[in-house]
PDB file of C-alpha atoms and ligand atoms in Angstrom:
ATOM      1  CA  UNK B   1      -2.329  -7.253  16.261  1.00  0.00           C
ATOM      2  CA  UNK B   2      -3.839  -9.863  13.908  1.00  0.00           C
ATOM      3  CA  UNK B   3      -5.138  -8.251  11.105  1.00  0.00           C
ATOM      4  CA  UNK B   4      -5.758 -10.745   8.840  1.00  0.00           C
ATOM      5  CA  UNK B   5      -6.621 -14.822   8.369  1.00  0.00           C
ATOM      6  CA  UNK B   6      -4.741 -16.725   7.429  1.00  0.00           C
ATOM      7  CA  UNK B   7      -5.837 -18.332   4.779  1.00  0.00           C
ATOM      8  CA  UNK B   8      -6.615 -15.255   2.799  1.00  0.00           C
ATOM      9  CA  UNK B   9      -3.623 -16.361   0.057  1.00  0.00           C
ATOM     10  CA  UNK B  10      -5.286 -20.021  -0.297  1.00  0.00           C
ATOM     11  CA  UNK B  11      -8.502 -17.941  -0.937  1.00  0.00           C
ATOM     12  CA  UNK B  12      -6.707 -15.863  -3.300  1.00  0.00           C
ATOM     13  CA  UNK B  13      -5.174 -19.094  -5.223  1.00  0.00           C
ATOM     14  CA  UNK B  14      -8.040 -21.231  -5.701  1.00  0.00           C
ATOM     15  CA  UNK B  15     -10.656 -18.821  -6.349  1.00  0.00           C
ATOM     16  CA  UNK B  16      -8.734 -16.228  -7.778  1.00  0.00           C
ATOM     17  CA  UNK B  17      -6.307 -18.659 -10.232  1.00  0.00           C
ATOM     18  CA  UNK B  18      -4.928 -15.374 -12.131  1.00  0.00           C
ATOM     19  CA  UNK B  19      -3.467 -14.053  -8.882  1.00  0.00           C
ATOM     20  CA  UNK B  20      -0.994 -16.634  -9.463  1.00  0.00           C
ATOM     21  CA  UNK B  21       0.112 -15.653 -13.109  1.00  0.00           C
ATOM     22  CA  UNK B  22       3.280 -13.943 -13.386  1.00  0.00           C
ATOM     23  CA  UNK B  23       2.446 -10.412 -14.752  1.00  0.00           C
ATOM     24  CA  UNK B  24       3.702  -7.347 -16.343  1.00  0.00           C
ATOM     25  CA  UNK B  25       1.792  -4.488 -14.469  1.00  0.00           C
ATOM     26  CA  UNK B  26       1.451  -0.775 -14.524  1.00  0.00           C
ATOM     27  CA  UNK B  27       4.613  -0.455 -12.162  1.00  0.00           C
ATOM     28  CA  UNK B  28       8.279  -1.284 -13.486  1.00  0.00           C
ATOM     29  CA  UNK B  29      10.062  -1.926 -10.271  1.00  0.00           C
ATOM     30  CA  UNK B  30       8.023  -5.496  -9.975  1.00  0.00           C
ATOM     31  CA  UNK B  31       7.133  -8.357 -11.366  1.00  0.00           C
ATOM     32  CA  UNK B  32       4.332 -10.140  -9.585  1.00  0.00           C
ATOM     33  CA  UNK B  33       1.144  -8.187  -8.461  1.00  0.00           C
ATOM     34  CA  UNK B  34      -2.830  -8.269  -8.771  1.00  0.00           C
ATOM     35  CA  UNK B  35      -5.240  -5.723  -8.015  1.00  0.00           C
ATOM     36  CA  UNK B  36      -7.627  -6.746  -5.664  1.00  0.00           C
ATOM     37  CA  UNK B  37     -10.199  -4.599  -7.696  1.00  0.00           C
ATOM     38  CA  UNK B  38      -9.661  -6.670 -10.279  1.00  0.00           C
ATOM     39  CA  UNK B  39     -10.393  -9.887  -8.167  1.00  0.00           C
ATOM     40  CA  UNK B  40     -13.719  -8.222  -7.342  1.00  0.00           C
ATOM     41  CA  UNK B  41     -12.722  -7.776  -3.575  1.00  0.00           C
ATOM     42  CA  UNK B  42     -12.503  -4.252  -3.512  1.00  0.00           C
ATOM     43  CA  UNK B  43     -16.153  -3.788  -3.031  1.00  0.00           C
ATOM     44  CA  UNK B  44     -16.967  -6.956  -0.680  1.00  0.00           C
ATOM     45  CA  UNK B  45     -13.449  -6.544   1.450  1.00  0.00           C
ATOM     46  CA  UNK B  46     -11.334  -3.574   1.309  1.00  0.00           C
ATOM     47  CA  UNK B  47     -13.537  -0.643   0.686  1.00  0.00           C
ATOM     48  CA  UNK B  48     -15.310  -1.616   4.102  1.00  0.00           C
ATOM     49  CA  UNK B  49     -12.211  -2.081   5.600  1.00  0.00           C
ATOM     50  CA  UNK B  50     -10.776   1.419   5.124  1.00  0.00           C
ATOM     51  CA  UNK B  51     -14.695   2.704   5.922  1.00  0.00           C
ATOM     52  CA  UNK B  52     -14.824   0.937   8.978  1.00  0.00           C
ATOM     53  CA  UNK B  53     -11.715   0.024  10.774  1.00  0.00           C
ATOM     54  CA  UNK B  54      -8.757   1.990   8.684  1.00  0.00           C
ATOM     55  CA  UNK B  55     -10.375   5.505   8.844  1.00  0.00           C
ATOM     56  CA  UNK B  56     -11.525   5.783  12.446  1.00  0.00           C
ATOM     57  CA  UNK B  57      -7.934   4.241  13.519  1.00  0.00           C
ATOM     58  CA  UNK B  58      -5.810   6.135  10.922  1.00  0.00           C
ATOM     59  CA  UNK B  59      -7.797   9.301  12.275  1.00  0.00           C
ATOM     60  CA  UNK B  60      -6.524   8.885  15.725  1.00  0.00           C
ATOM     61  CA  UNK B  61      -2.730   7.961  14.586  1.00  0.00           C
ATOM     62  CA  UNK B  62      -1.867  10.673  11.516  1.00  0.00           C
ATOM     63  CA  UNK B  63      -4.372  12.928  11.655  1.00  0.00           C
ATOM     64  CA  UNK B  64      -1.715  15.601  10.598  1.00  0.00           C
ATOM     65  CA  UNK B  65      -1.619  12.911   7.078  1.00  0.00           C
ATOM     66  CA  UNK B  66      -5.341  12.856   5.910  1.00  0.00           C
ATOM     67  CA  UNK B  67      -5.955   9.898   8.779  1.00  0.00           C
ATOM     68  CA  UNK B  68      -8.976  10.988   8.942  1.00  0.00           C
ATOM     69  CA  UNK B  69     -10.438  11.711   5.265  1.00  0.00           C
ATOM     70  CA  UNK B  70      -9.087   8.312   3.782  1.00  0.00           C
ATOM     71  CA  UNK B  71     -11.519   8.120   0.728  1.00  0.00           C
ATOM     72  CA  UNK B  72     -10.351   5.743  -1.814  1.00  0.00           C
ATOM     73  CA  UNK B  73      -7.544   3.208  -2.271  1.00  0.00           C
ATOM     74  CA  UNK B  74      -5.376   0.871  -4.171  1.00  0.00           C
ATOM     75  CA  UNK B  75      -4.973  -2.345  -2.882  1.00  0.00           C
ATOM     76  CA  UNK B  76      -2.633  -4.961  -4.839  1.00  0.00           C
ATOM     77  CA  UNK B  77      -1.150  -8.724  -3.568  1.00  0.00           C
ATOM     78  CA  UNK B  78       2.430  -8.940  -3.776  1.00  0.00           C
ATOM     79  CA  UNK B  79       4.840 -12.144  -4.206  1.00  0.00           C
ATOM     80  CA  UNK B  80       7.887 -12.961  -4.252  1.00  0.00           C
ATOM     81  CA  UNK B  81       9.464 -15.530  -4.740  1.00  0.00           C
ATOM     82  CA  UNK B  82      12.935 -17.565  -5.673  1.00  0.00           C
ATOM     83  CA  UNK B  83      13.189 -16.916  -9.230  1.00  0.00           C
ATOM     84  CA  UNK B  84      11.033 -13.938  -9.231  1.00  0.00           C
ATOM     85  CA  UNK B  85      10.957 -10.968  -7.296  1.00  0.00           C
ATOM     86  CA  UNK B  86      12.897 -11.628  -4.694  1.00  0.00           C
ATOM     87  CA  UNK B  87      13.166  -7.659  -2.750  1.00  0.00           C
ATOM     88  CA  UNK B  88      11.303  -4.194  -3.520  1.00  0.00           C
ATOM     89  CA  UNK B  89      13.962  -1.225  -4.160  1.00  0.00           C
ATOM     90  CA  UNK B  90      13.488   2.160  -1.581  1.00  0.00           C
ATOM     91  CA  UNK B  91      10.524   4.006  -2.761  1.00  0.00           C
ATOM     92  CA  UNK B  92       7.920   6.312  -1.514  1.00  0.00           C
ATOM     93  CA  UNK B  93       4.537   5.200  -1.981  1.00  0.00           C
ATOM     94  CA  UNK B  94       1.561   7.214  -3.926  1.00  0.00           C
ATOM     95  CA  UNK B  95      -0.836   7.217  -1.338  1.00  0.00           C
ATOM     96  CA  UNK B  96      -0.693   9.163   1.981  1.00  0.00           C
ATOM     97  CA  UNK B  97      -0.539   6.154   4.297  1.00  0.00           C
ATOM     98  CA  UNK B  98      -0.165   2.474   4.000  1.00  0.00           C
ATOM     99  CA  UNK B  99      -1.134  -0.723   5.650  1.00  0.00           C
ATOM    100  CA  UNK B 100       1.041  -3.406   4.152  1.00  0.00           C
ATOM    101  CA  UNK B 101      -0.814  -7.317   5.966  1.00  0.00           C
ATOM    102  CA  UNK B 102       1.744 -10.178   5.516  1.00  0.00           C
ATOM    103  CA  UNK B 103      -0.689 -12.814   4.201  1.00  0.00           C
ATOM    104  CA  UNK B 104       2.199 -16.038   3.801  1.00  0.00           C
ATOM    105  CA  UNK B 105       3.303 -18.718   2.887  1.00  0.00           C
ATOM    106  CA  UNK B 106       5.853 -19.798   4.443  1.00  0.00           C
ATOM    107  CA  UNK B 107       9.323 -17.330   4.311  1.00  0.00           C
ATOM    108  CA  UNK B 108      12.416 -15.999   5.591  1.00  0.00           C
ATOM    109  CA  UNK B 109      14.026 -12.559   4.900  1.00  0.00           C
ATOM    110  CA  UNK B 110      12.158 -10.191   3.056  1.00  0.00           C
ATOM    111  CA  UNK B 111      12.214  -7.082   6.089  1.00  0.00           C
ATOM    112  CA  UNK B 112      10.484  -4.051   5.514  1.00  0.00           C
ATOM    113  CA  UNK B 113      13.281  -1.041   5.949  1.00  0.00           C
ATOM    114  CA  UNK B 114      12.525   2.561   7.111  1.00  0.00           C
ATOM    115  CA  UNK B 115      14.254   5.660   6.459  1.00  0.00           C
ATOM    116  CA  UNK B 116      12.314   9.228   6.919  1.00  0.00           C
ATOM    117  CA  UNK B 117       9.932  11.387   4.393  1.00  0.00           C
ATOM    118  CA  UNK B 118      11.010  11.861   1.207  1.00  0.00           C
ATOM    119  CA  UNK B 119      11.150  15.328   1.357  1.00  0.00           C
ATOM    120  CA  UNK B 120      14.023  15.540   4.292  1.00  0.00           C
ATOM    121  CA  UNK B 121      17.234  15.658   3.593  1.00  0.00           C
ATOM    122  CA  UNK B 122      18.460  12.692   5.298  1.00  0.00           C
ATOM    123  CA  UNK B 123      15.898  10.532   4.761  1.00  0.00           C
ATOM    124  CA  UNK B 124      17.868   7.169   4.803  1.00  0.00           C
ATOM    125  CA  UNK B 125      20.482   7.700   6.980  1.00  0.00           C
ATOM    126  CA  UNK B 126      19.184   5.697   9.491  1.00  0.00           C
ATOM    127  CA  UNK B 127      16.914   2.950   8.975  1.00  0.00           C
ATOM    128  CA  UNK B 128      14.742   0.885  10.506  1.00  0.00           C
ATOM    129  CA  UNK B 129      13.893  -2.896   9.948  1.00  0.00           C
ATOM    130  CA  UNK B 130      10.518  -4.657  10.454  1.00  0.00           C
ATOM    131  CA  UNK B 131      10.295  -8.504   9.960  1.00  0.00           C
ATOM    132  CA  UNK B 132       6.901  -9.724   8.631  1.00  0.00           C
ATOM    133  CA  UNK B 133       5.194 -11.443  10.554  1.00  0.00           C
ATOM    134  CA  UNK B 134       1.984 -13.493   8.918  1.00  0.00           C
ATOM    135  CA  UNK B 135      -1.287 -12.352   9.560  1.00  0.00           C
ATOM    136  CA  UNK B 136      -0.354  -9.441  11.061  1.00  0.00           C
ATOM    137  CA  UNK B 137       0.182  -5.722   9.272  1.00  0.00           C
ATOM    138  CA  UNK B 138       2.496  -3.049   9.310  1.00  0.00           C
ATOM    139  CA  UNK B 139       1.109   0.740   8.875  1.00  0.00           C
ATOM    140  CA  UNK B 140       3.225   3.650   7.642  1.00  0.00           C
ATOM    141  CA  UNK B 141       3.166   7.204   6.469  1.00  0.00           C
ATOM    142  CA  UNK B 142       2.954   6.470   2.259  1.00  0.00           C
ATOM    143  CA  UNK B 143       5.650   9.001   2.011  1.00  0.00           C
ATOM    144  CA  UNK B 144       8.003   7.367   4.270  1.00  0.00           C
ATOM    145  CA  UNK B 145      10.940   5.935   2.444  1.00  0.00           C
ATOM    146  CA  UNK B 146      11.337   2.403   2.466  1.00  0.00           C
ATOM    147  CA  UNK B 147      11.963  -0.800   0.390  1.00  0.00           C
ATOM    148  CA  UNK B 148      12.111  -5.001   1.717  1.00  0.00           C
ATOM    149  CA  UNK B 149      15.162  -6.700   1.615  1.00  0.00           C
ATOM    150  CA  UNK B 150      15.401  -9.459  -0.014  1.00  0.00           C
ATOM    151  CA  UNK B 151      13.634 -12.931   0.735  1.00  0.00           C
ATOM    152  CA  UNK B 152      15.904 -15.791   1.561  1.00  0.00           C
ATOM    153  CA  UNK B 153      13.345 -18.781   1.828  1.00  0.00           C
ATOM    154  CA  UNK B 154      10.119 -19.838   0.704  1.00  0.00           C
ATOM    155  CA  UNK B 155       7.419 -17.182  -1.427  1.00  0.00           C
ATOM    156  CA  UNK B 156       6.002 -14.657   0.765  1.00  0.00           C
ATOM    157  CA  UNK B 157       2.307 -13.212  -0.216  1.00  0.00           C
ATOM    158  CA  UNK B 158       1.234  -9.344   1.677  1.00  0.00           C
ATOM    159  CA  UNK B 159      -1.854  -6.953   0.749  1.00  0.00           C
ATOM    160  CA  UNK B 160      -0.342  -3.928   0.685  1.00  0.00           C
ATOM    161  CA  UNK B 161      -3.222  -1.044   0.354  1.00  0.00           C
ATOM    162  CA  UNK B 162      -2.427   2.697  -0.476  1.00  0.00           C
ATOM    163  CA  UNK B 163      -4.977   4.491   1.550  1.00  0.00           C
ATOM    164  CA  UNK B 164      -5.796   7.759   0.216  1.00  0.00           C
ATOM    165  CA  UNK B 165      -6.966  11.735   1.096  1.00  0.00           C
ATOM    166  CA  UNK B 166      -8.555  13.390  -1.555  1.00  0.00           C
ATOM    167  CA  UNK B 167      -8.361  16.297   0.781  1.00  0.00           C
ATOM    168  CA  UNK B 168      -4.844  16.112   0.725  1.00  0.00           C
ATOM    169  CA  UNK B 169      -3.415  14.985  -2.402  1.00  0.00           C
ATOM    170  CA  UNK B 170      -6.038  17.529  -4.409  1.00  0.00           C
ATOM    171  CA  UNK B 171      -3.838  20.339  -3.407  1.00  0.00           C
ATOM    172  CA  UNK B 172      -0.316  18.987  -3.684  1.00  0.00           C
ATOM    173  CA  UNK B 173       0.315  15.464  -5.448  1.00  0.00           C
ATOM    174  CA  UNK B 174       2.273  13.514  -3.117  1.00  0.00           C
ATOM    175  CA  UNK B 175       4.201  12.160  -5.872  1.00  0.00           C
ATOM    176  CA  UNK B 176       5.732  15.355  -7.632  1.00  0.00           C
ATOM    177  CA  UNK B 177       4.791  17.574  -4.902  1.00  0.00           C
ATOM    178  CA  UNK B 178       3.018  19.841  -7.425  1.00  0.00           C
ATOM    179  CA  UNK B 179      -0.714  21.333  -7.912  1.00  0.00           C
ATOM    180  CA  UNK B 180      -2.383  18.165  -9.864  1.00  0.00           C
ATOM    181  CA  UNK B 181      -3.801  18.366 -13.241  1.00  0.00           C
ATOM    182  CA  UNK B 182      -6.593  16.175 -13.358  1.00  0.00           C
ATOM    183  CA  UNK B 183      -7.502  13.744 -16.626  1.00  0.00           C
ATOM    184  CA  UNK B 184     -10.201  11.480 -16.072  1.00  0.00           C
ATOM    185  CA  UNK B 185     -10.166   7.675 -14.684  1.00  0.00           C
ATOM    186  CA  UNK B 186     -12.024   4.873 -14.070  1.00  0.00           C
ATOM    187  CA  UNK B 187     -13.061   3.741 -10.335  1.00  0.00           C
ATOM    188  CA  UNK B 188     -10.912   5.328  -7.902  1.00  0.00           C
ATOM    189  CA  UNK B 189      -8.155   6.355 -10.671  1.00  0.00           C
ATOM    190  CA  UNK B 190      -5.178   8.252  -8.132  1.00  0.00           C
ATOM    191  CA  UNK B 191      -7.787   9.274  -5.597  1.00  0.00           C
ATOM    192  CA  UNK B 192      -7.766  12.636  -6.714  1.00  0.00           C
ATOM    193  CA  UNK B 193     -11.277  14.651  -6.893  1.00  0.00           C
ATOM    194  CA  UNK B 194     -13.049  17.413  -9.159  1.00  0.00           C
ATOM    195  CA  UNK B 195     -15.566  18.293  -6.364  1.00  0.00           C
ATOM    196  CA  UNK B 196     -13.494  19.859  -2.920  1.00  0.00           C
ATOM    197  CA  UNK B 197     -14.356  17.594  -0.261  1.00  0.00           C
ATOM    198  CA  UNK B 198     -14.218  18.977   3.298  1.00  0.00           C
ATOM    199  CA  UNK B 199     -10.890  20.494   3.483  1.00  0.00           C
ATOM    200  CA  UNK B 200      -8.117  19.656   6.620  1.00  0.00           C
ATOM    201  CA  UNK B 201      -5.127  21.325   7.477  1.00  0.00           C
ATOM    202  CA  UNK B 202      -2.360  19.285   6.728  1.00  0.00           C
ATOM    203  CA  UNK B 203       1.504  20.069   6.132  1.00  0.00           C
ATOM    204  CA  UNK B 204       3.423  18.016   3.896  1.00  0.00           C
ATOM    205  CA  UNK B 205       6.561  18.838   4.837  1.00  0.00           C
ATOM    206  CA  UNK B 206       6.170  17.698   8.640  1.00  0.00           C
TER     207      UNK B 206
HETATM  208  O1  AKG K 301       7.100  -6.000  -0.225  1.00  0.00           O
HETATM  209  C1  AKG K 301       6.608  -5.336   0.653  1.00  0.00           C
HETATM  210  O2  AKG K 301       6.190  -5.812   1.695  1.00  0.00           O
HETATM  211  C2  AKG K 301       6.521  -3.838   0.446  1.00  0.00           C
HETATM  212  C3  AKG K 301       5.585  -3.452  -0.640  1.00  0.00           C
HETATM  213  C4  AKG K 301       5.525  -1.965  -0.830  1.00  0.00           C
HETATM  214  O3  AKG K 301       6.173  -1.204  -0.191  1.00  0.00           O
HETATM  215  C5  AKG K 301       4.623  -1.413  -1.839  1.00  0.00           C
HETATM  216  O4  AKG K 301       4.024  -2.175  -2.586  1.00  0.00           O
HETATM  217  O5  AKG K 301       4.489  -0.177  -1.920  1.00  0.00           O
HETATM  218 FE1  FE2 K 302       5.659   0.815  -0.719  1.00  0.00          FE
END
């Protein structure tokens, strides 16, 4: 399924110049990422993505996972690169599902691997690899272990968006698996609510 153009990344360099900069960012385990809130396309692009296309699908394939009460999101662009990042170490993600859109350039290597939820026991004992493929995008449960192997050509761009269930994660953080306490944030902060939105059944351990 093609998911995205591509020429998003050309958008992203000339417009956008500081999605180029190397960075320090909130998150140790990389070097190279920009928030697409703060390239003011959260608003204009991603918000009515998730709204319009992400919820009603994500409804109909993990409805068990908050599919369908997405309500906020954290969208970033990745790179790597030779000399920078090259691969992402295994990690679960804070958000209960993900769409992860190769954008470019031009690349070899740099497979997403699989394992299972976090929470089982076995979680990486098998694995399974996805290549990239650009302009097209990869969904997964956010708690799924995985990490990308390392990139062996070229710099490869992907929007990788942490879709998010208020619904969920307001009873059991999906990071530390315990009852949240709440301090307050700007925009969409974790995705974590005061108010209780409409509650849904969901099991995190399945
Ligand atoms: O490099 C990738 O494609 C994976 C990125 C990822 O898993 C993440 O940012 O959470
Ligand atoms: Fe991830």
């Amino acid at each position: 399924m093609l998911l995205w153009p591509r020429s998003l990344w050309l958008q992203l360099n000339i417009v956008h110049p500081q999605a180029q900069i190397l960075r320090a960012f909130s998150s140790v385990w990389r070097q190279c990422q920009v928030l697409m809130h703060e390239l003011g396309l959260d608003d204009p692009l991603v918000t009515p993505l998730r709204e319009r296309f992400l919820l009603p699908l994500m409804a109909l394939l993990y409805p068990d996972y908050g599919g369908g009460y997405l309500d906020s999101h954290r969208a970033f662009v990745v790179k790597y690169a030779l000399g920078q990042d090259l691969e992402l170490g295994c990690h679960y993600d804070n958000a209960e599902l993900t769409l992860n859109v190769a954008l470019g350039k031009d690349f070899t290597g740099g497979a997403l691997y699989f394992g299972g939820l976090f929470q089982a026991p076995a979680a990486l004992k098998e694995t399974l690899e996805v290549e990239h493929v650009v302009g097209s995008g990869i969904l997964h449960r956010g708690g799924q272990l995985h990490g990308a192997r390392p990139l062996c050509k070229g710099e490869r761009w992907n929007l990788v968006v942490w879709l998010r269930a208020s619904a969920v994660r307001n009873r059991l953080c999906p990071m530390c698996c315990q009852k949240p306490e709440l301090v307050d944030d700007e925009g969409f902060g974790d995705g974590f609510t005061r108010e209780e939105p409409t509650t849904v059944d969901v099991c995190v351990l399945t």
